[in-house]
Amino acid sequence: MDHKHVGSLHAADEKMAIENARDVYTRRMEGVSIWVVESRHIHASNPEDSGAFFDPAEDKVYRHPTFYDVPPEIKNM
Amino acid sequence: MSAEEINLQTRFDEKIENEARIEPRDWMPEAYRKTLIRQISQHAHSEVVGMLPEANWISRAPTLNRKKILLAKVQDEAGHGLYLYCAAETLGVSRDQMIADLLSGKAKYSSIFNYPTLTWADIGMIGWLVDGAAILNQVPLCRTSYGPYARAMVRVCKEESFHQRQGYESLIRLCEGSREQKEMAQDALNRWWWPTLMMFGPKDEESSNSELSMKWRIKRFSNDELRQRFVDITVPQAEFLGLTIPDPKLKWNEERGHYDFGEIDWEEFWKVVKGGGPCNKQRLDDRNKAHDNGAWVREAAMVYHEKRNRRLA
């Protein structure tokens, strides 16, 4: 199941954090599963470095299945 | 400034110029950081204090439906306060410090919440006018230059539109109802119209904070622009209700393509901003009482958490 970051809150422990997250962030059925993690345990890539970090993947088209021509008579591939 | 600082300043200025977002770990001028801490925390305080005049009517809402709606609105506002406190914390200020500044009276919050809710119609009026004004202010903030603030505003705006619609719908009912109900609505409009116009702040030429705020793209439109937009949008809505806006100078100006309106009582504006409004003391007392009365809950939660940790260790 995909989990998306929706926000932060303060809580004494993880149980309170999940309950508070439910009370604040799922009021309009925005989600049916909650993960909470202490912010000190989150490590993020640096947006300033995104170029150097992610560009190399941009031109490696051969990693995609659509790059390859398989004759139409071939089934199941 | 050192060469390094000049370089950082230049890159910051370029980001602003290019409508790129400034994020928490980016270098920023101290003044930018400070003004944002002030603005975002005051915005958060406004949400939390704003819960008080409305919560006043939860126990006396005329129907169960209206009671549920009002509860939901007030709960939303607590959530908005949370998003904004969290956004402010990314700039290096602590939650405890912000709360302490609110409770001591050092921090400001939107003056509109220093007015009393005297009748049920006031609740509809707050939804229609006060939230309407807030929406006009907050939609442009979704494009403010500081990332966490802009993202918080996107969520707030989605929720705020129900706040305005429920208020307006409630007023439609009153205005379609008995003579007494319609008079109650008119009386509420008479008391809330001018304070709502004051929400947009001082006139542009007297707004000292605005220039830097606009240069740094924190603020996207001027006070007077937003105030004019609010009047233009709201007058037809009042006409639909069959209510009279308490401004004899209010008049459509064909040449300008806008409504002309009367002068705000700036003496009252500054008096309330400086702490002399009808409910300033009561609001602060209520917040302090809530904080003090809730202390045992915070203490119990922390002690329980520590106890669990010791047991699991």
CSV table of C-alpha atoms in Angstrom, one decimal, chain B residues 50 52-54 56-57 110-131 133 171 184-199 230 245-246 268 278-279 283:
chain,number,residue,atom,x,y,z
B,50,GLY,CA,-10.8,31.8,16.5
B,52,LEU,CA,-13.4,30.4,21.0
B,53,PRO,CA,-16.1,32.8,19.7
B,54,GLU,CA,-17.5,29.9,17.7
B,56,ASN,CA,-19.4,29.7,22.3
B,57,TRP,CA,-22.5,28.6,20.3
B,110,SER,CA,-6.1,38.4,14.0
B,111,SER,CA,-8.1,41.1,15.6
B,112,ILE,CA,-11.4,39.9,14.3
B,113,PHE,CA,-11.5,37.3,17.0
B,114,ASN,CA,-11.7,40.0,19.7
B,115,TYR,CA,-15.3,40.6,18.9
B,116,PRO,CA,-18.1,38.7,20.7
B,117,THR,CA,-20.6,36.3,19.1
B,118,LEU,CA,-23.8,37.7,20.6
B,119,THR,CA,-26.4,35.7,18.6
B,120,TRP,CA,-26.8,32.5,16.5
B,121,ALA,CA,-26.7,34.7,13.4
B,122,ASP,CA,-23.2,35.7,14.3
B,123,ILE,CA,-22.1,32.2,13.6
B,124,GLY,CA,-23.5,32.4,10.1
B,125,MET,CA,-22.0,35.8,9.7
B,126,ILE,CA,-18.5,34.6,10.7
B,127,GLY,CA,-18.7,31.8,8.2
B,128,TRP,CA,-19.9,34.1,5.3
B,129,LEU,CA,-17.8,37.2,6.0
B,130,VAL,CA,-14.8,36.3,8.2
B,131,ASP,CA,-14.0,33.0,6.5
B,133,ALA,CA,-12.2,37.3,3.9
B,171,LEU,CA,-28.0,32.8,6.8
B,184,MET,CA,-31.2,38.9,13.9
B,185,ALA,CA,-29.2,38.4,10.7
B,186,GLN,CA,-29.3,42.1,9.8
B,187,ASP,CA,-28.1,43.0,13.3
B,188,ALA,CA,-25.2,40.5,13.0
B,189,LEU,CA,-24.2,42.0,9.6
B,190,ASN,CA,-24.3,45.5,11.2
B,191,ARG,CA,-21.8,44.4,13.8
B,192,TRP,CA,-19.5,42.2,11.7
B,193,TRP,CA,-19.2,44.1,8.4
B,194,TRP,CA,-16.6,46.8,9.4
B,195,PRO,CA,-14.5,44.5,11.6
B,196,THR,CA,-14.3,42.1,8.6
B,197,LEU,CA,-13.0,44.9,6.3
B,198,MET,CA,-10.4,45.6,9.0
B,199,MET,CA,-9.1,42.1,8.6
B,230,PHE,CA,-13.8,41.2,-1.0
B,245,ILE,CA,-24.6,46.5,4.3
B,246,PRO,CA,-24.1,49.2,6.9
B,268,GLU,CA,-11.1,51.5,16.3
B,278,PRO,CA,-14.2,44.0,23.4
B,279,CYS,CA,-12.9,40.5,24.0
B,283,ARG,CA,-9.7,35.4,24.8
